mmCIF file of C-alpha atoms in Angstrom:
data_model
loop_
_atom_site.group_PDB
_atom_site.id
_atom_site.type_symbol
_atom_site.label_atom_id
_atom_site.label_comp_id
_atom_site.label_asym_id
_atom_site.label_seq_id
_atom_site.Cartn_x
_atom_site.Cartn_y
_atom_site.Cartn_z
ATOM 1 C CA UNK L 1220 -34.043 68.024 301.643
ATOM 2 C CA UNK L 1221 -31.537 69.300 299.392
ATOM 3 C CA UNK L 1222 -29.023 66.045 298.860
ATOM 4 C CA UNK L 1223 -25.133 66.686 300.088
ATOM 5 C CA UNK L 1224 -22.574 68.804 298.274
ATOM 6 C CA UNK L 1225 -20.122 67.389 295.725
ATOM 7 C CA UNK L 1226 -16.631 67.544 296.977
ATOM 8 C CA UNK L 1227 -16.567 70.659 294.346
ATOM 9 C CA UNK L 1228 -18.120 73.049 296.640
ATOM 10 C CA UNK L 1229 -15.181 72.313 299.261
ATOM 11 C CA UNK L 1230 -14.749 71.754 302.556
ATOM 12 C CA UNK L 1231 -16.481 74.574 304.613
ATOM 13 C CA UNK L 1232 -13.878 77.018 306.191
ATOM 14 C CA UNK L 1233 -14.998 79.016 309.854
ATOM 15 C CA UNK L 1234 -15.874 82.468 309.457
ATOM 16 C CA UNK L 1235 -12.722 83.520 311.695
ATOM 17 C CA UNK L 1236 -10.723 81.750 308.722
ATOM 18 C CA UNK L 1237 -12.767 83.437 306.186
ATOM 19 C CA UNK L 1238 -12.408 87.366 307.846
ATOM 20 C CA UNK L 1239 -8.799 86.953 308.473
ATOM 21 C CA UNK L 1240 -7.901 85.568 304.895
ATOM 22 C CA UNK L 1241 -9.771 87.611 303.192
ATOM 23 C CA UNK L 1242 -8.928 90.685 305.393
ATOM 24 C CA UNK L 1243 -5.484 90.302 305.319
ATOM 25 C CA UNK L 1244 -5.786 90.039 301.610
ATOM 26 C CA UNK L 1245 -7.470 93.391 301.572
ATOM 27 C CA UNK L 1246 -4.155 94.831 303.653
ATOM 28 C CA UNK L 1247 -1.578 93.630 300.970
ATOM 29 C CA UNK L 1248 -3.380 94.653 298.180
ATOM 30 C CA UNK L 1249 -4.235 98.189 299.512
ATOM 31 C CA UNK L 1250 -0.584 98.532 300.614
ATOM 32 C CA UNK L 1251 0.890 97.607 297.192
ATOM 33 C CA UNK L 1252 -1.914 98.446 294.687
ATOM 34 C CA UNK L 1253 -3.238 101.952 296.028
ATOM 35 C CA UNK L 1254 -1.446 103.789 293.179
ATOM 36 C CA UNK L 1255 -2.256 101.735 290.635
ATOM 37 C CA UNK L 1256 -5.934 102.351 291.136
ATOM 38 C CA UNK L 1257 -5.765 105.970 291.508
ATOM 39 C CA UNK L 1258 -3.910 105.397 287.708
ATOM 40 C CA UNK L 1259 -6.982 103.398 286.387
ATOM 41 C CA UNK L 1260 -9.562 106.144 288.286
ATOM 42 C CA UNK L 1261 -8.293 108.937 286.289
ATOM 43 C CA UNK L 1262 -7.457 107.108 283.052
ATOM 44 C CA UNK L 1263 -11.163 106.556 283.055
ATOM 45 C CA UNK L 1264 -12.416 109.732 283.782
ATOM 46 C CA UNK L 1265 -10.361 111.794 281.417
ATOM 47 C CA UNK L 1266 -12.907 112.528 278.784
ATOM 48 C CA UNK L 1267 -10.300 114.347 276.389
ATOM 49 C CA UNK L 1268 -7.844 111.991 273.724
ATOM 50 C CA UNK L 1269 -4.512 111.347 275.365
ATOM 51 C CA UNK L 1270 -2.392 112.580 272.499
ATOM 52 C CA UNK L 1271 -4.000 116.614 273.223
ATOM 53 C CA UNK L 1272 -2.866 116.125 276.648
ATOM 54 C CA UNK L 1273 -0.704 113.503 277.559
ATOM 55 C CA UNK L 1274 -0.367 110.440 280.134
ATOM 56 C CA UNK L 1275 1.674 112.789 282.422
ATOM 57 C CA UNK L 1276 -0.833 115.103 282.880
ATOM 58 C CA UNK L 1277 -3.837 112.947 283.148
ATOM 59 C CA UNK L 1278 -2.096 110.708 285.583
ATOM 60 C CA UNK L 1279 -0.007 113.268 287.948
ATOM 61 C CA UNK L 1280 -2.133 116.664 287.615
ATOM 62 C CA UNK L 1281 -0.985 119.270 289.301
ATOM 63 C CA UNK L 1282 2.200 117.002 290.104
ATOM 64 C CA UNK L 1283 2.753 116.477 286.819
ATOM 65 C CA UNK L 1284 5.744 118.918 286.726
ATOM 66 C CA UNK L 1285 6.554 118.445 290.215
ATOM 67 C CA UNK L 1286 9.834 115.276 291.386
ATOM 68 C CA UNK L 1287 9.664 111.472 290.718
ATOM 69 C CA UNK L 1288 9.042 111.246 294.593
ATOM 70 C CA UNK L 1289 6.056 114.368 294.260
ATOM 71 C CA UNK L 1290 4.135 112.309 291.666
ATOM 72 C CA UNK L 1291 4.600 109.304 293.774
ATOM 73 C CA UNK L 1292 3.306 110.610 296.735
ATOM 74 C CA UNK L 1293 0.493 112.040 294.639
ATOM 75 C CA UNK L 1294 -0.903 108.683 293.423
ATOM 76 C CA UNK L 1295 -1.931 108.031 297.044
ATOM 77 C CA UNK L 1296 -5.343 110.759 297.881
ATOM 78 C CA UNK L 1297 -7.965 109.145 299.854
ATOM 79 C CA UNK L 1298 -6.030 106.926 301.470
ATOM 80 C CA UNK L 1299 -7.986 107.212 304.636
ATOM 81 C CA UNK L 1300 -11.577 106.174 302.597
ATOM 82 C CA UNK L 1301 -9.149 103.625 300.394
ATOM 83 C CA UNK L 1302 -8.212 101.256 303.657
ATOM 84 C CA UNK L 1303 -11.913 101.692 305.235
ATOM 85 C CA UNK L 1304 -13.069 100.191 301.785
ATOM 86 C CA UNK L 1305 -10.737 98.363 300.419
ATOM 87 C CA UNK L 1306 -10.626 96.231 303.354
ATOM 88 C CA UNK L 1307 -14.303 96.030 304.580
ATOM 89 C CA UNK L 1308 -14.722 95.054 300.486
ATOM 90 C CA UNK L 1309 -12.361 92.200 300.370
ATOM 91 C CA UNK L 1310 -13.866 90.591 303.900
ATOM 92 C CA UNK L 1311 -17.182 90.958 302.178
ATOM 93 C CA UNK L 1312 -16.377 89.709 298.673
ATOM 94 C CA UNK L 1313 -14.584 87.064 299.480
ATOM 95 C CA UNK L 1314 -15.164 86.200 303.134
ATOM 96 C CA UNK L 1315 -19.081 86.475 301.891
ATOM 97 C CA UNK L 1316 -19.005 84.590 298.655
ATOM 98 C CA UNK L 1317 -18.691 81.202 300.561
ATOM 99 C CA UNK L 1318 -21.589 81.955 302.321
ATOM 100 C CA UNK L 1319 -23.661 82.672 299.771
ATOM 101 C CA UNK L 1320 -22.962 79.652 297.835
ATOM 102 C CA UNK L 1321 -23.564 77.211 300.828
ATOM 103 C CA UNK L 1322 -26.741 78.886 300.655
ATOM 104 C CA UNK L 1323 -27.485 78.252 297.305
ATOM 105 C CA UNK L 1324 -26.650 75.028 297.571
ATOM 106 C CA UNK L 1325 -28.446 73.933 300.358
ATOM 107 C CA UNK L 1326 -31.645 75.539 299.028
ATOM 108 C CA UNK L 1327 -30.987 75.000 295.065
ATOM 109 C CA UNK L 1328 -28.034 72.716 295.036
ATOM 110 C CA UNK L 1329 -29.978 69.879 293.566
ATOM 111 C CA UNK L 1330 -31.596 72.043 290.689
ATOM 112 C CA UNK L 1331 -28.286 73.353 290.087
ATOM 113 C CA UNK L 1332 -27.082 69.852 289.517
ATOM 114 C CA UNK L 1333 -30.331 68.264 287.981
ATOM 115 C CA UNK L 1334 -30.630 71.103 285.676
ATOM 116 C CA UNK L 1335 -26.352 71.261 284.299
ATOM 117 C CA UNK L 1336 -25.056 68.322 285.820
ATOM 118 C CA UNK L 1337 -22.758 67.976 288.627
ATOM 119 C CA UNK L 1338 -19.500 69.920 287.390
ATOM 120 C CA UNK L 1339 -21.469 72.646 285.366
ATOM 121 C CA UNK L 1340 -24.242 73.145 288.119
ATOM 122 C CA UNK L 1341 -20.992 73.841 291.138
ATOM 123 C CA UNK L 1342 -19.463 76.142 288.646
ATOM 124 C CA UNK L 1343 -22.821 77.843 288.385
ATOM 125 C CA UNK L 1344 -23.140 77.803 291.973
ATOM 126 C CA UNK L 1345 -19.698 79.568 292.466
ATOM 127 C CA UNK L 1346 -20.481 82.307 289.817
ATOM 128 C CA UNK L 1347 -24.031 82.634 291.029
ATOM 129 C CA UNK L 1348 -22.770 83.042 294.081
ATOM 130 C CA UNK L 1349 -20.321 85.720 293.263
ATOM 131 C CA UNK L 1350 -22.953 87.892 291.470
ATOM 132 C CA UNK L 1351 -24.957 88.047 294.561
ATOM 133 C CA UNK L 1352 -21.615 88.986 296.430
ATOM 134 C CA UNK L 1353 -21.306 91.623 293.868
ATOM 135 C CA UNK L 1354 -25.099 93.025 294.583
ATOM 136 C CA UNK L 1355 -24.606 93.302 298.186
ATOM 137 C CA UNK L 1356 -21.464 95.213 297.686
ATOM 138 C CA UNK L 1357 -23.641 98.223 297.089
ATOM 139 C CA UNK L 1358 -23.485 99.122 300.866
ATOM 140 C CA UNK L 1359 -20.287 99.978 300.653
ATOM 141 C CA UNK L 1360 -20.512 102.183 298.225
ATOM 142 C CA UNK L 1361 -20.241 105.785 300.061
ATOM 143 C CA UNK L 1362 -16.720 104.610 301.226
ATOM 144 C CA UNK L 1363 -15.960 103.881 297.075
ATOM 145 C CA UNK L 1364 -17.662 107.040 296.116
ATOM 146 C CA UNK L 1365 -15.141 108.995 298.292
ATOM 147 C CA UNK L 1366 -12.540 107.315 297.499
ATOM 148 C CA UNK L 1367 -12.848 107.683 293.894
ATOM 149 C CA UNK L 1368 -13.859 111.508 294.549
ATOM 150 C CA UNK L 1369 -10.304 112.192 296.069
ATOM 151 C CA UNK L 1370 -8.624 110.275 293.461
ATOM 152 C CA UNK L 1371 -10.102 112.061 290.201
ATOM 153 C CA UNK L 1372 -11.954 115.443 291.571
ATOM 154 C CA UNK L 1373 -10.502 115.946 295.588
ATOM 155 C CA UNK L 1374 -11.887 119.379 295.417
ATOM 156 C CA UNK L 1375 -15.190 118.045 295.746
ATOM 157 C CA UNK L 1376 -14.548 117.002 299.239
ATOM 158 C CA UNK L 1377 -11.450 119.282 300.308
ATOM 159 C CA UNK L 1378 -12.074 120.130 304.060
ATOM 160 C CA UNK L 1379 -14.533 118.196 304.618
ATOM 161 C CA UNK L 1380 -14.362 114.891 306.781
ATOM 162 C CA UNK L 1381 -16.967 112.382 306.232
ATOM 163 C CA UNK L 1382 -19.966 113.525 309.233
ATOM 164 C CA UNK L 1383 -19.302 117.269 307.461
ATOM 165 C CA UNK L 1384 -20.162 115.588 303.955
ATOM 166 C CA UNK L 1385 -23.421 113.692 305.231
ATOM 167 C CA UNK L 1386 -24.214 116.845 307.233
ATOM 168 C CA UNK L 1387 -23.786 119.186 303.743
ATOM 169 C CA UNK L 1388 -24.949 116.692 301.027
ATOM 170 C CA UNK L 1389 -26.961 114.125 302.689
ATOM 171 C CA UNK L 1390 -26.587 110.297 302.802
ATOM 172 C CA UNK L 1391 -28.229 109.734 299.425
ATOM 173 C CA UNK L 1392 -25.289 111.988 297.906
ATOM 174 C CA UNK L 1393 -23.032 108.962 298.621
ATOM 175 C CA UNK L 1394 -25.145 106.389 296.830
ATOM 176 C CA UNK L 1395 -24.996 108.412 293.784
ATOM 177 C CA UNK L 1396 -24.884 105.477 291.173
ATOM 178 C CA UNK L 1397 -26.257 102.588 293.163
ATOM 179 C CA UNK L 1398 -28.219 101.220 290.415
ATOM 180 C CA UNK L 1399 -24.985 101.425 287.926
ATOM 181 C CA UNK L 1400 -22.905 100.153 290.703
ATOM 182 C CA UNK L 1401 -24.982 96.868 291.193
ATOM 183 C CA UNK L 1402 -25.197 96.410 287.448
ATOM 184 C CA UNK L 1403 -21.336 96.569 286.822
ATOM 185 C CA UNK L 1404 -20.651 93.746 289.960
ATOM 186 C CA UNK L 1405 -23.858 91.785 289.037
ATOM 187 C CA UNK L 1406 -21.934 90.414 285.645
ATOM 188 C CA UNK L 1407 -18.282 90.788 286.794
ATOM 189 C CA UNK L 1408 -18.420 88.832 289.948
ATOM 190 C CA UNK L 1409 -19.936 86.465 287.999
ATOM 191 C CA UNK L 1410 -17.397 86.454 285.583
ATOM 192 C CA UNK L 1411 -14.724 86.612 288.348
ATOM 193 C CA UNK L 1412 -15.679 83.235 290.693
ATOM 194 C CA UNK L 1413 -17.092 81.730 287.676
ATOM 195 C CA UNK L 1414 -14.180 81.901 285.311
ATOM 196 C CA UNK L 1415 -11.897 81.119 288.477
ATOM 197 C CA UNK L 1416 -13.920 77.363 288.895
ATOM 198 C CA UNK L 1417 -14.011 76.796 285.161
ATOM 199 C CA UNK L 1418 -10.089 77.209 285.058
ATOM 200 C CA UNK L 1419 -9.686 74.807 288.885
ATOM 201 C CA UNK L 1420 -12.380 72.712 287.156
ATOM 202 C CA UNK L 1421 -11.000 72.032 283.448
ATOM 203 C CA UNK L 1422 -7.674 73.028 283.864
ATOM 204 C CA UNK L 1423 -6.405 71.472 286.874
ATOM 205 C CA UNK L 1424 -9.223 69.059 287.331
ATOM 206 C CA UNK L 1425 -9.606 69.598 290.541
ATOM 207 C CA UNK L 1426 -12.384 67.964 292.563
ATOM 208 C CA UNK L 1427 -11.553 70.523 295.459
ATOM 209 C CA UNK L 1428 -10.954 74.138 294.480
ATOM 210 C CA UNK L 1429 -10.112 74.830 298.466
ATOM 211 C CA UNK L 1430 -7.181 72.156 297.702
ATOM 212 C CA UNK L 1431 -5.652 74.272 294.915
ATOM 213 C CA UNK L 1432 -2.255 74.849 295.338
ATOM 214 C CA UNK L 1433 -0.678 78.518 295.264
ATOM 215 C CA UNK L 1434 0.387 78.119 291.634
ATOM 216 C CA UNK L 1435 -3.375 76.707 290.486
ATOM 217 C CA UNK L 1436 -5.002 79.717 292.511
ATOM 218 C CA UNK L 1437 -2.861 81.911 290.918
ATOM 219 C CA UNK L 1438 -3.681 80.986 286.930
ATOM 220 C CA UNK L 1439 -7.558 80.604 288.095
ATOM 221 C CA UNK L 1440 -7.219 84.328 289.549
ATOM 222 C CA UNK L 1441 -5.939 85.342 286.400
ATOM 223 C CA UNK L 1442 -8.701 84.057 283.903
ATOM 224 C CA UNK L 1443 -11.115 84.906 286.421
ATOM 225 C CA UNK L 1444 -9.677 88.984 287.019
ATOM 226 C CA UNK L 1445 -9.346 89.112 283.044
ATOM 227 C CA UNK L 1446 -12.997 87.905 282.441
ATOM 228 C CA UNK L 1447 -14.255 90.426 285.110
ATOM 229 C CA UNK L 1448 -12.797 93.239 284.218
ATOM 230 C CA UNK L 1449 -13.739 92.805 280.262
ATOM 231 C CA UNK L 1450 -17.285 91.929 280.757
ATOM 232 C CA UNK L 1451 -17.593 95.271 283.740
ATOM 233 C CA UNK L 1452 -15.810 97.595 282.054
ATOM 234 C CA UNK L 1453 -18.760 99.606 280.119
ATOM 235 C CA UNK L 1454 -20.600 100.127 282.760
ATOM 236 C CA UNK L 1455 -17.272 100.689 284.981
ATOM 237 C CA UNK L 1456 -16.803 103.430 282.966
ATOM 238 C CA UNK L 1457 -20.211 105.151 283.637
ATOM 239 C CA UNK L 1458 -20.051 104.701 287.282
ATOM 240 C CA UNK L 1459 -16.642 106.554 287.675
ATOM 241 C CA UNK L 1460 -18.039 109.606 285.553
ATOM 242 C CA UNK L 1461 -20.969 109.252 288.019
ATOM 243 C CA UNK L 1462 -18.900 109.101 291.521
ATOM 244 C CA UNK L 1463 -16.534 111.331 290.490
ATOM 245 C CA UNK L 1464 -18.890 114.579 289.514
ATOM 246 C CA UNK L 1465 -19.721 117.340 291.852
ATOM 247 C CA UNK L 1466 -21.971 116.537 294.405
ATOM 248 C CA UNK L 1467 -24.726 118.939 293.039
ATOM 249 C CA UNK L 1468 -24.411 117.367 289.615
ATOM 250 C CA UNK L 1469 -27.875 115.810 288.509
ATOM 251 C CA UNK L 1470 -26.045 113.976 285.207
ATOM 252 C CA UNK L 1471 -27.551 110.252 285.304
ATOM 253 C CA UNK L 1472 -26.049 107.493 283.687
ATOM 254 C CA UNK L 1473 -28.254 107.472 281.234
ATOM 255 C CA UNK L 1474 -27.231 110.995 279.943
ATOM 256 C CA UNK L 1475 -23.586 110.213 280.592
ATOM 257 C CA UNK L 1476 -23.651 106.796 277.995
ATOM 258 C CA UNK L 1477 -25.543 109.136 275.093
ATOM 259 C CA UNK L 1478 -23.148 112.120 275.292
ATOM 260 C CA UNK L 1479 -20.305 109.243 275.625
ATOM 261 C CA UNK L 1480 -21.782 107.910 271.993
ATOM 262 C CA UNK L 1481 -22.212 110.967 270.720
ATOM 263 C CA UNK L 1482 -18.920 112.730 271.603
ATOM 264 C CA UNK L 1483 -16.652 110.029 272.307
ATOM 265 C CA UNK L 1484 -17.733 107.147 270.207
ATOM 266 C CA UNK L 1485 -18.922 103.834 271.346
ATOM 267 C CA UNK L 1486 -14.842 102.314 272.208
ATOM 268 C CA UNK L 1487 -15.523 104.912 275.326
ATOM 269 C CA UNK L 1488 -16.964 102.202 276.976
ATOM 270 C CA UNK L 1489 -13.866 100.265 276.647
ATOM 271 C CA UNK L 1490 -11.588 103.501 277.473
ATOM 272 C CA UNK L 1491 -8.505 101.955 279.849
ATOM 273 C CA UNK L 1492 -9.383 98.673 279.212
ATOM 274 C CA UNK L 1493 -5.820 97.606 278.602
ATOM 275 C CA UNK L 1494 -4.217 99.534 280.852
ATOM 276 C CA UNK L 1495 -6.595 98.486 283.573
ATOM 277 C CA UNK L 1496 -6.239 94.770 282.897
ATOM 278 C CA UNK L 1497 -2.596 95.464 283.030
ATOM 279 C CA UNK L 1498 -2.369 97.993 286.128
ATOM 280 C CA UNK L 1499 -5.835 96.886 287.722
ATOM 281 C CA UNK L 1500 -5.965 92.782 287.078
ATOM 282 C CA UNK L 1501 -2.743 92.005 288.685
ATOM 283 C CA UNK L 1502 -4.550 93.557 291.812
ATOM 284 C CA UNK L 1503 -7.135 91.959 291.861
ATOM 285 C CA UNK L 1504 -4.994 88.539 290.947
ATOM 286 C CA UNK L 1505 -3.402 89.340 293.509
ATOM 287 C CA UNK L 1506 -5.999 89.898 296.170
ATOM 288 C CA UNK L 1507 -8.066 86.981 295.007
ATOM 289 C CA UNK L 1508 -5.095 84.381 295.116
ATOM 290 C CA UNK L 1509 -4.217 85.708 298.487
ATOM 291 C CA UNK L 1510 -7.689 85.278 299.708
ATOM 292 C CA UNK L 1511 -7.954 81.622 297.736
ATOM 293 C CA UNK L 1512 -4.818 80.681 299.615
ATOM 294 C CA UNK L 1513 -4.776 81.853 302.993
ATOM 295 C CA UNK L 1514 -8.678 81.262 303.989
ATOM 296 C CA UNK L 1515 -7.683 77.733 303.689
ATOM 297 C CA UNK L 1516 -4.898 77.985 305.352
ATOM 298 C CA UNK L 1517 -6.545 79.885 308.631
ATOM 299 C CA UNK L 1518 -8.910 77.185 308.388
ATOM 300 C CA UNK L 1519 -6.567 74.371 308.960
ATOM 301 C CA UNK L 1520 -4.886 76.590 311.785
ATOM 302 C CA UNK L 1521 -7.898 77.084 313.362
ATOM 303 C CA UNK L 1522 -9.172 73.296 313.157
ATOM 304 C CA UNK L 1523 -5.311 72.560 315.534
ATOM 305 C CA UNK L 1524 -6.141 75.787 317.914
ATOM 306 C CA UNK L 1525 -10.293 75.212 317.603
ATOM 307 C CA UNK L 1526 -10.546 79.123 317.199
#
């Protein structure tokens, strides 16, 4: 019988609390941070160097000449796949990460804590938890594929609604880059819960990460986005060029990473890496200390209205 968890694993929220703090999370950052990714999508699947063609043209295209409220409007394609995703994502990830790691520990808690002691072994247990959250995330990976499609190459998919694209290309089309997919979240969910409890653990000492504050789950978002990100983003990189090609293109990732050495150099891998911490971590800060905060907070509403 796996022994009781250490008041670092929390006190365990409902799932209602869990979907709607995580799901409204997904909302506000869609509603705010749509743009931004479409930015961070075509930064890193312009193969050419910025200086030949510029910023403006990578990031507004055929907008790129057009009015301030044109290239606005233009940083918003795929809205439609966007909310389906971003949403269903953010319940997942971080409605499902708690799951996972009462699973873990219930079933390898005591290892965990044998093996690395008790404040190393629940910060494993978070992180280890978060990688398997990242694994899973694979299944919703036709809804990213088409998303990222209509942000860097909407021709593609122009006139065609989703049933017309499984009809015309087949389901497999949309899990082009599965394996890459579940190798980039494998590491940077990791990364992302794991450098989130080091930061609540050291940092703030904190014996309860569901008792952070605002301000703690804010500066624990932020080491854990910026640690995510860094350790994803070769293999990021690789399954962009992958999701955004034709459908009919047979380019694995394999090919794609050689003629990235050989053309581009090996910093390729690392191609947006500022700007996307910049433009893409504050999203992801800000999803993550929305979810931190408010699944707490939906659980203490719904132990006064037993929902």
């Amino acid at each position: 019988m796996s022994p009781p968890a250490d008041g670092r694993l929390g006190k365990r929220e409902s799932g209602t609390a869990r979907i709607l703090g995580s799901g409204a999370s997904g909302v506000a950052e869609l509603l705010v941070f749509h743009p931004v990714d479409t930015v961070a999508k075509r930064l890193m699947s312009n193969k050419s160097a910025i200086s030949t063609i510029g910023l403006n043209n990578i990031i507004f295209r055929k907008a790129a000449e057009a009015s301030v409220s044109t290239k606005f409007l233009s940083l918003f394609p795929g809205l439609g796949y966007a909310a389906g995703y971003k949403i269903a994502q953010r319940v997942y990830k971080f409605g499902g990460q708690p799951y996972f790691r009462d699973l873990i520990d219930k079933n390898g808690g005591g290892w965990f804590r044998d093996t690395f002691g008790k404040k190393t072994g629940g910060m494993l247990m978070h992180a280890t938890a978060g990688s398997l959250t990242g694994i899973g995330e694979v299944v919703l990976l036709p809804l990213d594929v088409l998303k990222i499609k209509m942000q860097t190459n909407p021709d593609a998919i122009r006139g065609r609604g989703l049933f017309k694209l499984i009809t015309d290309e087949g389901v497999a089309s949309l899990y082009r880059g599965w394996g890459w997919t579940m190798a980039r979240n494998a590491p940077g969910s990791f990364a992302l819960f794991g450098g989130s409890a080091v930061t609540k653990e050291y940092l703030f000492q904190l014996s309860d990460y569901s008792s952070a504050t605002w301000t703690q789950n804010f500066v624990a978002s932020i080491a854990g986005a910026v640690a995510s990100i860094t350790v994803a983003a070769p293999l990021d990189v690789v399954k962009t060029r992958i999701q955004n090609a034709n459908f009919n293109s047979t380019v694995g990732g394999t090919a794609i990473i050689r003629e990235m050495i050989r053309t581009e150099g090996v910093g390729a891998f690392f191609k947006g890496l500022t700007p996307k911490i910049l433009v893409v971590g504050p999203k992801l800060v800000f999803s993550y200390t929305l979810a931190q905060s408010l699944i707490p907070f939906f659980g203490k509403y719904g132990d006064k209205r037993d929902f």
